[in-house]
mmCIF file of C-alpha atoms in Angstrom:
data_model
loop_
_atom_site.group_PDB
_atom_site.id
_atom_site.type_symbol
_atom_site.label_atom_id
_atom_site.label_comp_id
_atom_site.label_asym_id
_atom_site.label_seq_id
_atom_site.Cartn_x
_atom_site.Cartn_y
_atom_site.Cartn_z
ATOM 1 C CA MET A 26 20.735 11.771 2.036
ATOM 2 C CA LYS A 27 18.912 8.954 0.215
ATOM 3 C CA ARG A 28 18.573 11.167 -2.863
ATOM 4 C CA PHE A 29 22.331 11.639 -3.063
ATOM 5 C CA TYR A 30 22.899 7.916 -2.526
ATOM 6 C CA TYR A 31 20.921 7.111 -5.658
ATOM 7 C CA LEU A 32 22.579 9.963 -7.509
ATOM 8 C CA PHE A 33 25.998 8.532 -6.595
ATOM 9 C CA ILE A 34 25.006 5.130 -8.014
ATOM 10 C CA PHE A 35 23.691 6.845 -11.125
ATOM 11 C CA LEU A 36 26.932 8.794 -11.721
ATOM 12 C CA PHE A 37 29.138 5.794 -10.899
ATOM 13 C CA LEU A 38 27.427 3.685 -13.533
ATOM 14 C CA PHE A 39 27.672 6.518 -16.025
ATOM 15 C CA VAL A 40 31.297 7.569 -15.487
ATOM 16 C CA PHE A 41 33.097 4.419 -14.355
ATOM 17 C CA ALA A 42 31.151 1.494 -15.735
ATOM 18 C CA GLY A 43 30.847 3.010 -19.190
ATOM 19 C CA THR A 44 27.047 2.678 -19.096
ATOM 20 C CA VAL A 45 25.390 4.612 -21.886
ATOM 21 C CA PHE A 46 21.815 5.854 -21.600
ATOM 22 C CA ALA A 47 19.270 8.504 -22.553
ATOM 23 C CA LEU A 48 17.280 10.137 -19.781
ATOM 24 C CA THR A 49 13.494 10.122 -19.499
ATOM 25 C CA PRO A 50 11.715 13.325 -18.349
ATOM 26 C CA GLU A 51 11.207 11.785 -14.888
ATOM 27 C CA GLU A 52 14.943 11.031 -14.567
ATOM 28 C CA ILE A 53 15.882 14.540 -15.691
ATOM 29 C CA LEU A 54 13.579 15.954 -13.002
ATOM 30 C CA LEU A 55 15.168 13.668 -10.386
ATOM 31 C CA LEU A 56 18.662 14.883 -11.319
ATOM 32 C CA LYS A 57 17.584 18.533 -11.246
ATOM 33 C CA ARG A 58 16.149 18.080 -7.754
ATOM 34 C CA ALA A 59 19.416 16.498 -6.658
ATOM 35 C CA GLY A 60 21.297 19.627 -7.794
ATOM 36 C CA VAL A 61 22.983 18.297 -10.960
ATOM 37 C CA PRO A 62 23.829 21.219 -13.326
ATOM 38 C CA ASP A 63 21.870 21.476 -16.582
ATOM 39 C CA GLU A 64 25.091 21.147 -18.598
ATOM 40 C CA LYS A 65 25.875 17.777 -16.994
ATOM 41 C CA ILE A 66 22.297 16.545 -17.569
ATOM 42 C CA LEU A 67 22.531 17.592 -21.238
ATOM 43 C CA GLU A 68 25.825 15.698 -21.575
ATOM 44 C CA MET A 69 24.191 12.561 -20.139
ATOM 45 C CA GLN A 70 21.137 12.955 -22.355
ATOM 46 C CA GLN A 71 23.216 13.040 -25.533
ATOM 47 C CA LYS A 72 24.796 9.631 -24.845
ATOM 48 C CA GLY A 73 21.725 7.490 -25.714
ATOM 49 C CA GLY A 74 20.779 4.041 -24.283
ATOM 50 C CA THR A 75 18.944 2.800 -21.125
ATOM 51 C CA VAL A 76 18.983 4.243 -17.606
ATOM 52 C CA PRO A 77 19.737 1.996 -14.591
ATOM 53 C CA GLN A 78 16.708 1.261 -12.401
ATOM 54 C CA ALA A 79 18.615 2.542 -9.335
ATOM 55 C CA ALA A 80 18.096 6.137 -10.534
ATOM 56 C CA VAL A 81 14.524 6.070 -9.188
ATOM 57 C CA PRO A 82 14.365 5.953 -5.362
ATOM 58 C CA LYS A 83 11.879 3.727 -3.553
ATOM 59 C CA ILE A 84 9.168 5.382 -1.493
ATOM 60 C CA ASN A 85 8.227 4.547 2.103
ATOM 61 C CA PRO A 86 4.426 4.207 2.005
ATOM 62 C CA PHE A 87 4.148 4.197 5.805
ATOM 63 C CA ASP A 88 6.100 7.384 6.607
ATOM 64 C CA TRP A 89 3.926 10.212 5.355
ATOM 65 C CA ASN A 90 6.081 13.169 6.442
ATOM 66 C CA GLU A 91 9.520 11.551 6.060
ATOM 67 C CA ASP A 92 10.426 11.827 9.757
ATOM 68 C CA GLY A 93 11.385 8.165 10.189
ATOM 69 C CA LYS A 94 8.221 7.237 12.114
ATOM 70 C CA LYS A 95 5.319 5.067 10.956
ATOM 71 C CA ASP A 96 2.177 7.061 10.190
ATOM 72 C CA ILE A 97 -1.299 5.800 9.261
ATOM 73 C CA ILE A 98 -3.262 6.803 6.166
ATOM 74 C CA THR A 99 -6.954 5.905 6.194
ATOM 75 C CA GLY A 100 -10.111 6.298 4.203
ATOM 76 C CA SER A 101 -13.606 6.958 5.532
ATOM 77 C CA ASP A 102 -17.290 6.382 4.904
ATOM 78 C CA SER A 103 -17.516 9.950 3.620
ATOM 79 C CA GLY A 104 -14.967 9.265 0.876
ATOM 80 C CA GLN A 105 -12.274 11.557 2.236
ATOM 81 C CA VAL A 106 -8.709 10.364 2.977
ATOM 82 C CA TYR A 107 -6.884 11.225 6.202
ATOM 83 C CA VAL A 108 -3.381 10.965 7.628
ATOM 84 C CA TYR A 109 -2.634 10.342 11.315
ATOM 85 C CA LEU A 110 0.895 11.468 12.123
ATOM 86 C CA ASN A 111 2.844 9.515 14.726
ATOM 87 C CA THR A 112 3.709 11.969 17.498
ATOM 88 C CA GLY A 113 5.269 9.239 19.629
ATOM 89 C CA THR A 114 7.857 6.718 18.502
ATOM 90 C CA ASN A 115 7.695 3.481 16.530
ATOM 91 C CA SER A 116 8.024 1.490 19.758
ATOM 92 C CA GLN A 117 5.439 3.653 21.572
ATOM 93 C CA PRO A 118 3.268 5.165 18.817
ATOM 94 C CA ILE A 119 0.764 7.933 19.563
ATOM 95 C CA PHE A 120 -1.381 9.296 16.762
ATOM 96 C CA ASP A 121 -2.588 12.862 16.540
ATOM 97 C CA LYS A 122 -5.998 13.980 15.310
ATOM 98 C CA PRO A 123 -6.813 13.222 11.661
ATOM 99 C CA VAL A 124 -5.619 15.597 8.990
ATOM 100 C CA LYS A 125 -7.606 15.583 5.761
ATOM 101 C CA ILE A 126 -5.428 15.148 2.662
ATOM 102 C CA PRO A 127 -6.537 18.021 0.421
ATOM 103 C CA GLY A 128 -7.928 17.112 -2.966
ATOM 104 C CA VAL A 129 -8.049 13.352 -2.303
ATOM 105 C CA GLU A 130 -11.691 12.307 -2.075
ATOM 106 C CA VAL A 131 -14.103 9.882 -3.738
ATOM 107 C CA GLN A 132 -17.864 9.587 -3.458
ATOM 108 C CA ARG A 133 -18.088 7.029 -0.615
ATOM 109 C CA LEU A 134 -16.040 4.447 1.326
ATOM 110 C CA SER A 135 -12.546 5.531 0.332
ATOM 111 C CA ASP A 136 -9.960 2.760 0.732
ATOM 112 C CA PRO A 137 -6.493 4.269 0.100
ATOM 113 C CA TYR A 138 -3.263 2.556 -0.920
ATOM 114 C CA ILE A 139 0.044 4.453 -1.102
ATOM 115 C CA ALA A 140 2.250 3.603 -4.087
ATOM 116 C CA ASP A 141 4.536 5.211 -6.644
ATOM 117 C CA TRP A 142 2.053 5.043 -9.526
ATOM 118 C CA ASN A 143 4.257 6.554 -12.236
ATOM 119 C CA SER A 144 7.747 5.622 -10.966
ATOM 120 C CA ASP A 145 8.880 9.190 -10.299
ATOM 121 C CA GLY A 146 10.001 8.475 -6.726
ATOM 122 C CA LYS A 147 6.968 10.174 -5.115
ATOM 123 C CA LYS A 148 4.058 8.836 -3.069
ATOM 124 C CA ASP A 149 0.790 8.764 -5.026
ATOM 125 C CA ILE A 150 -2.586 7.537 -3.700
ATOM 126 C CA ILE A 151 -4.717 4.811 -5.270
ATOM 127 C CA VAL A 152 -8.239 4.774 -3.845
ATOM 128 C CA GLY A 153 -10.869 2.034 -3.897
ATOM 129 C CA GLN A 154 -14.469 3.044 -3.248
ATOM 130 C CA ALA A 155 -18.068 1.962 -2.712
ATOM 131 C CA SER A 156 -18.910 1.996 -6.427
ATOM 132 C CA GLY A 157 -16.278 -0.656 -7.217
ATOM 133 C CA GLU A 158 -14.264 1.767 -9.352
ATOM 134 C CA VAL A 159 -10.640 2.725 -8.688
ATOM 135 C CA SER A 160 -9.212 6.253 -8.690
ATOM 136 C CA VAL A 161 -5.641 7.576 -8.709
ATOM 137 C CA PHE A 162 -4.355 10.868 -7.324
ATOM 138 C CA ILE A 163 -0.891 11.820 -8.637
ATOM 139 C CA ASN A 164 1.520 13.664 -6.345
ATOM 140 C CA MET A 165 2.622 16.869 -8.086
ATOM 141 C CA GLY A 166 4.525 18.079 -5.014
ATOM 142 C CA THR A 167 7.211 16.267 -3.017
ATOM 143 C CA ASN A 168 7.245 13.425 -0.491
ATOM 144 C CA GLN A 169 7.747 15.940 2.319
ATOM 145 C CA SER A 170 4.991 18.245 1.000
ATOM 146 C CA PRO A 171 2.589 16.238 -1.184
ATOM 147 C CA LEU A 172 0.250 18.090 -3.536
ATOM 148 C CA PHE A 173 -2.231 15.971 -5.442
ATOM 149 C CA ALA A 174 -3.723 16.444 -8.886
ATOM 150 C CA GLY A 175 -7.436 15.849 -9.426
ATOM 151 C CA GLU A 176 -9.110 12.450 -9.370
ATOM 152 C CA MET A 177 -8.325 10.148 -12.297
ATOM 153 C CA LYS A 178 -10.729 7.216 -12.523
ATOM 154 C CA LEU A 179 -9.086 4.224 -14.129
ATOM 155 C CA ASN A 180 -10.408 3.647 -17.645
ATOM 156 C CA ASP A 181 -12.833 6.538 -17.064
ATOM 157 C CA GLY A 182 -14.635 4.417 -14.479
ATOM 158 C CA ALA A 183 -14.881 1.297 -16.645
ATOM 159 C CA LEU A 184 -12.410 -0.617 -14.440
ATOM 160 C CA ASP A 185 -14.965 -1.799 -11.900
ATOM 161 C CA VAL A 186 -15.134 -4.870 -9.604
ATOM 162 C CA GLY A 187 -18.729 -4.300 -8.514
ATOM 163 C CA GLN A 188 -19.680 -2.976 -5.092
ATOM 164 C CA TYR A 189 -16.686 -1.827 -3.013
ATOM 165 C CA SER A 190 -13.078 -2.011 -4.196
ATOM 166 C CA SER A 191 -9.982 -2.523 -2.044
ATOM 167 C CA VAL A 192 -6.696 -2.139 -3.933
ATOM 168 C CA SER A 193 -3.085 -3.290 -3.670
ATOM 169 C CA MET A 194 -0.414 -2.556 -6.271
ATOM 170 C CA VAL A 195 2.201 -5.247 -6.939
ATOM 171 C CA ASP A 196 4.171 -6.860 -9.739
ATOM 172 C CA TRP A 197 2.029 -10.015 -9.748
ATOM 173 C CA ASN A 198 3.781 -11.883 -12.596
ATOM 174 C CA ALA A 199 7.376 -10.634 -12.137
ATOM 175 C CA ASP A 200 7.501 -8.874 -15.516
ATOM 176 C CA GLY A 201 8.838 -5.612 -14.059
ATOM 177 C CA LYS A 202 5.492 -3.782 -14.222
ATOM 178 C CA LYS A 203 3.062 -2.896 -11.443
ATOM 179 C CA ASP A 204 -0.285 -4.732 -11.510
ATOM 180 C CA LEU A 205 -3.466 -4.222 -9.445
ATOM 181 C CA LEU A 206 -4.918 -6.739 -6.986
ATOM 182 C CA ILE A 207 -8.493 -5.734 -6.076
ATOM 183 C CA GLY A 208 -11.021 -7.211 -3.659
ATOM 184 C CA ASN A 209 -14.777 -6.572 -3.691
ATOM 185 C CA SER A 210 -17.847 -6.839 -1.448
ATOM 186 C CA ARG A 211 -18.582 -10.428 -2.537
ATOM 187 C CA GLY A 212 -15.222 -11.507 -1.091
ATOM 188 C CA ASN A 213 -13.610 -12.145 -4.472
ATOM 189 C CA VAL A 214 -10.155 -10.902 -5.467
ATOM 190 C CA TYR A 215 -9.171 -9.999 -9.034
ATOM 191 C CA ILE A 216 -5.841 -9.291 -10.719
ATOM 192 C CA PHE A 217 -5.582 -6.610 -13.390
ATOM 193 C CA PHE A 218 -2.358 -6.938 -15.390
ATOM 194 C CA ASN A 219 -0.444 -3.843 -16.485
ATOM 195 C CA MET A 220 -0.471 -3.702 -20.272
ATOM 196 C CA GLY A 221 1.337 -0.379 -20.307
ATOM 197 C CA SER A 222 4.703 0.391 -18.723
ATOM 198 C CA GLU A 223 6.141 0.910 -15.248
ATOM 199 C CA SER A 224 5.910 4.692 -15.572
ATOM 200 C CA SER A 225 2.604 4.727 -17.513
ATOM 201 C CA PRO A 226 0.405 1.898 -16.195
ATOM 202 C CA ARG A 227 -2.551 0.823 -18.330
ATOM 203 C CA PHE A 228 -5.128 -1.850 -17.496
ATOM 204 C CA SER A 229 -8.019 -3.635 -19.165
ATOM 205 C CA ASP A 230 -11.561 -3.073 -17.878
ATOM 206 C CA ASP A 231 -11.923 -6.694 -16.766
ATOM 207 C CA GLY A 232 -9.704 -8.463 -14.277
ATOM 208 C CA ILE A 233 -8.940 -12.142 -13.808
ATOM 209 C CA LYS A 234 -10.516 -13.819 -10.787
ATOM 210 C CA THR A 235 -7.837 -15.291 -8.514
ATOM 211 C CA GLN A 236 -7.977 -18.301 -6.176
ATOM 212 C CA ILE A 237 -8.249 -15.882 -3.258
ATOM 213 C CA SER A 238 -11.699 -15.395 -1.719
ATOM 214 C CA VAL A 239 -13.200 -14.716 1.722
ATOM 215 C CA SER A 240 -16.711 -14.400 3.185
ATOM 216 C CA GLY A 241 -17.180 -10.837 1.948
ATOM 217 C CA TYR A 242 -15.544 -7.398 1.668
ATOM 218 C CA ALA A 243 -12.124 -8.733 0.703
ATOM 219 C CA THR A 244 -9.287 -6.327 1.579
ATOM 220 C CA PRO A 245 -6.172 -7.984 0.089
ATOM 221 C CA TYR A 246 -2.629 -6.855 0.865
ATOM 222 C CA VAL A 247 0.496 -8.417 -0.643
ATOM 223 C CA ALA A 248 3.579 -9.232 1.454
ATOM 224 C CA ASP A 249 6.132 -12.011 1.928
ATOM 225 C CA TRP A 250 4.464 -13.577 4.954
ATOM 226 C CA ASN A 251 6.886 -16.446 5.617
ATOM 227 C CA GLY A 252 10.200 -15.032 4.395
ATOM 228 C CA ASP A 253 10.587 -17.384 1.433
ATOM 229 C CA GLY A 254 10.974 -14.594 -1.126
ATOM 230 C CA LYS A 255 7.524 -15.143 -2.664
ATOM 231 C CA LEU A 256 4.551 -12.788 -2.528
ATOM 232 C CA ASP A 257 1.719 -14.002 -0.298
ATOM 233 C CA VAL A 258 -1.665 -12.350 0.339
ATOM 234 C CA ILE A 259 -3.086 -11.272 3.704
ATOM 235 C CA CYS A 260 -6.778 -10.432 3.490
ATOM 236 C CA GLY A 261 -9.443 -8.954 5.745
ATOM 237 C CA SER A 262 -13.038 -10.177 5.576
ATOM 238 C CA SER A 263 -16.617 -9.379 6.562
ATOM 239 C CA ASP A 264 -16.617 -12.242 9.106
ATOM 240 C CA GLY A 265 -14.113 -10.439 11.374
ATOM 241 C CA LYS A 266 -11.233 -12.786 10.587
ATOM 242 C CA VAL A 267 -7.913 -12.223 8.808
ATOM 243 C CA TYR A 268 -6.923 -14.791 6.177
ATOM 244 C CA ILE A 269 -3.419 -15.689 5.008
ATOM 245 C CA PHE A 270 -2.910 -17.143 1.537
ATOM 246 C CA ILE A 271 0.549 -18.667 1.075
ATOM 247 C CA ASN A 272 1.996 -18.625 -2.437
ATOM 248 C CA GLU A 273 2.634 -22.271 -3.360
ATOM 249 C CA GLY A 274 3.743 -21.320 -6.866
ATOM 250 C CA ASP A 275 6.418 -18.775 -7.667
ATOM 251 C CA ASN A 276 6.547 -15.036 -8.323
ATOM 252 C CA LYS A 277 5.923 -15.498 -12.049
ATOM 253 C CA ASN A 278 2.975 -17.844 -11.527
ATOM 254 C CA PRO A 279 1.471 -17.346 -8.045
ATOM 255 C CA ALA A 280 -0.735 -20.212 -6.843
ATOM 256 C CA PHE A 281 -2.664 -20.398 -3.599
ATOM 257 C CA GLY A 282 -4.089 -23.307 -1.687
ATOM 258 C CA LYS A 283 -6.313 -23.366 1.379
ATOM 259 C CA SER A 284 -6.126 -20.247 3.512
ATOM 260 C CA GLN A 285 -4.866 -20.002 7.070
ATOM 261 C CA ILE A 286 -6.643 -17.897 9.704
ATOM 262 C CA LEU A 287 -4.520 -15.437 11.660
ATOM 263 C CA GLN A 288 -4.025 -16.536 15.253
ATOM 264 C CA VAL A 289 -3.309 -14.427 18.335
ATOM 265 C CA ASN A 290 -2.081 -16.252 21.439
ATOM 266 C CA ASN A 291 -2.813 -19.561 19.683
ATOM 267 C CA LYS A 292 -6.476 -18.706 19.043
ATOM 268 C CA GLU A 293 -8.130 -17.650 15.807
ATOM 269 C CA LEU A 294 -8.518 -13.884 15.715
ATOM 270 C CA ARG A 295 -12.111 -12.809 15.205
ATOM 271 C CA LEU A 296 -13.105 -9.173 15.573
ATOM 272 C CA PRO A 297 -16.750 -8.065 15.868
ATOM 273 C CA SER A 298 -17.074 -6.667 12.330
ATOM 274 C CA HIS A 299 -15.390 -6.290 8.908
ATOM 275 C CA THR A 300 -11.588 -6.356 9.041
ATOM 276 C CA SER A 301 -8.930 -4.707 6.929
ATOM 277 C CA VAL A 302 -5.236 -5.305 7.386
ATOM 278 C CA ILE A 303 -1.796 -3.901 6.562
ATOM 279 C CA PRO A 304 1.234 -6.172 7.026
ATOM 280 C CA LEU A 305 4.450 -4.209 7.605
ATOM 281 C CA ASP A 306 7.688 -4.299 9.592
ATOM 282 C CA TRP A 307 6.637 -1.815 12.270
ATOM 283 C CA ASP A 308 9.797 -1.884 14.397
ATOM 284 C CA ASP A 309 12.291 -2.516 11.550
ATOM 285 C CA ASP A 310 13.515 -5.811 13.005
ATOM 286 C CA GLY A 311 13.092 -7.713 9.723
ATOM 287 C CA LYS A 312 9.883 -9.488 10.843
ATOM 288 C CA MET A 313 6.324 -8.985 9.615
ATOM 289 C CA ASP A 314 3.983 -7.129 11.984
ATOM 290 C CA ILE A 315 0.325 -6.273 11.344
ATOM 291 C CA LEU A 316 -2.059 -3.349 11.589
ATOM 292 C CA VAL A 317 -5.652 -4.596 11.729
ATOM 293 C CA VAL A 318 -8.927 -2.689 11.907
ATOM 294 C CA ASN A 319 -12.484 -3.693 12.598
ATOM 295 C CA LYS A 320 -14.961 -1.293 11.063
ATOM 296 C CA GLU A 321 -17.742 0.345 13.029
ATOM 297 C CA VAL A 322 -21.112 -1.073 11.957
ATOM 298 C CA VAL A 323 -24.714 -0.859 13.162
ATOM 299 C CA GLU A 324 -26.436 -4.213 13.648
ATOM 300 C CA GLN A 325 -29.890 -5.434 14.617
ATOM 301 C CA ILE A 326 -29.376 -7.613 17.703
ATOM 302 C CA GLY A 327 -32.416 -9.126 19.440
ATOM 303 C CA GLY A 328 -34.739 -6.516 17.957
ATOM 304 C CA ARG A 329 -32.456 -3.691 19.099
ATOM 305 C CA THR A 330 -30.147 -1.509 17.036
ATOM 306 C CA GLU A 331 -26.623 -1.752 18.419
ATOM 307 C CA LYS A 332 -23.387 -0.219 17.283
ATOM 308 C CA VAL A 333 -20.318 -2.432 16.951
ATOM 309 C CA PRO A 334 -17.435 -0.130 17.969
ATOM 310 C CA TYR A 335 -14.475 0.651 15.760
ATOM 311 C CA GLY A 336 -10.959 -0.465 16.704
ATOM 312 C CA ILE A 337 -7.456 -0.276 15.250
ATOM 313 C CA TYR A 338 -4.783 -2.586 16.615
ATOM 314 C CA LEU A 339 -1.088 -3.349 16.262
ATOM 315 C CA LEU A 340 0.080 -6.955 16.316
ATOM 316 C CA MET A 341 3.826 -7.342 16.915
ATOM 317 C CA ASN A 342 5.520 -10.477 15.627
ATOM 318 C CA THR A 343 7.026 -12.381 18.560
ATOM 319 C CA GLY A 344 7.981 -15.299 16.337
ATOM 320 C CA THR A 345 10.440 -15.328 13.454
ATOM 321 C CA LYS A 346 10.584 -14.015 9.906
ATOM 322 C CA GLU A 347 9.798 -17.505 8.612
ATOM 323 C CA LYS A 348 7.083 -18.298 11.160
ATOM 324 C CA PRO A 349 5.246 -15.210 12.462
ATOM 325 C CA GLU A 350 3.535 -15.456 15.862
ATOM 326 C CA PHE A 351 1.404 -12.915 17.708
ATOM 327 C CA LYS A 352 0.678 -12.821 21.424
ATOM 328 C CA GLU A 353 -1.287 -9.606 21.974
ATOM 329 C CA LEU A 354 -3.920 -7.518 20.190
ATOM 330 C CA LYS A 355 -2.728 -4.056 21.200
ATOM 331 C CA PRO A 356 -5.100 -1.093 20.660
ATOM 332 C CA LEU A 357 -3.351 1.928 19.190
ATOM 333 C CA LYS A 358 -3.574 5.274 20.974
ATOM 334 C CA GLY A 359 -5.025 8.005 18.835
ATOM 335 C CA LYS A 360 -7.974 10.213 17.978
ATOM 336 C CA PHE A 361 -9.196 7.934 15.199
ATOM 337 C CA ARG A 362 -12.442 8.655 13.396
ATOM 338 C CA ASP A 363 -15.262 6.183 13.935
ATOM 339 C CA ASP A 364 -15.745 5.726 10.174
ATOM 340 C CA THR A 365 -12.104 4.857 9.458
ATOM 341 C CA VAL A 366 -11.336 2.548 6.538
ATOM 342 C CA LEU A 367 -7.788 1.139 6.533
#
């Protein structure tokens, strides 16, 4: 249904608004999949000009199998990437056993991020990893049945933030192109600006260090935390806390002051090991909720080797869109792997 909605907008602009445009290969493929005859596509192609942005549908990075329910995609210590399908509901989620995503694997500590890399309307996977490099796996199938091409290391591996990379993709400077925000093991966060195009991203080897930093193992995620229309950053850390960096600038020139620490029931949240976080509207009520994970680690405590257990939790926003509040750290039900990386 969504496909035909975008197609309707596309045809309306073409036929009624007198818009004139030439089609890119990606747009031709989109029209073919929507059932537009080749003769009509050829007629459009011969008109020349620029295509409206509405022709490319937006993906839902949290619904892996397009069934309307929130799923969870995770990495692992082994470097493989898994999907946990929601067999319950969004209000009462239950996650099935992990399913390995075929062909999507890096050497160690995969940290996946779902995005439309090449603006073709399909979910691709960007993967951070232990080496500090970043890899991309392009979806050659569909959103319902993804099929991924082989690993493509950005800049042949030269794009590298040092040990461990955690990636988010966002238009950082509001120029209409997707950029990369990447954390590393030292707790620093770098921005890599897109010097290519929206459909063919290209980045320099070296990023720009941002004002965002945490104790270690920064896992940044971009979202509008306080509903003011500006992109903020929510970041996990090696100290077990979750940090919120409010954008005090604007979307062309983000600027961040002192961080806030996420609170649950009016107390600072501190989990027993490294945290990673995904802010999202879990129940579609227009307010920001949070998935947060603490990673399983082995520590030396009092001369003994002890394992800090893994946990994945859902925090539901009981406040407002402008002022999120969280009352309960709710463990999610599922057969999650102990080495999960969110």
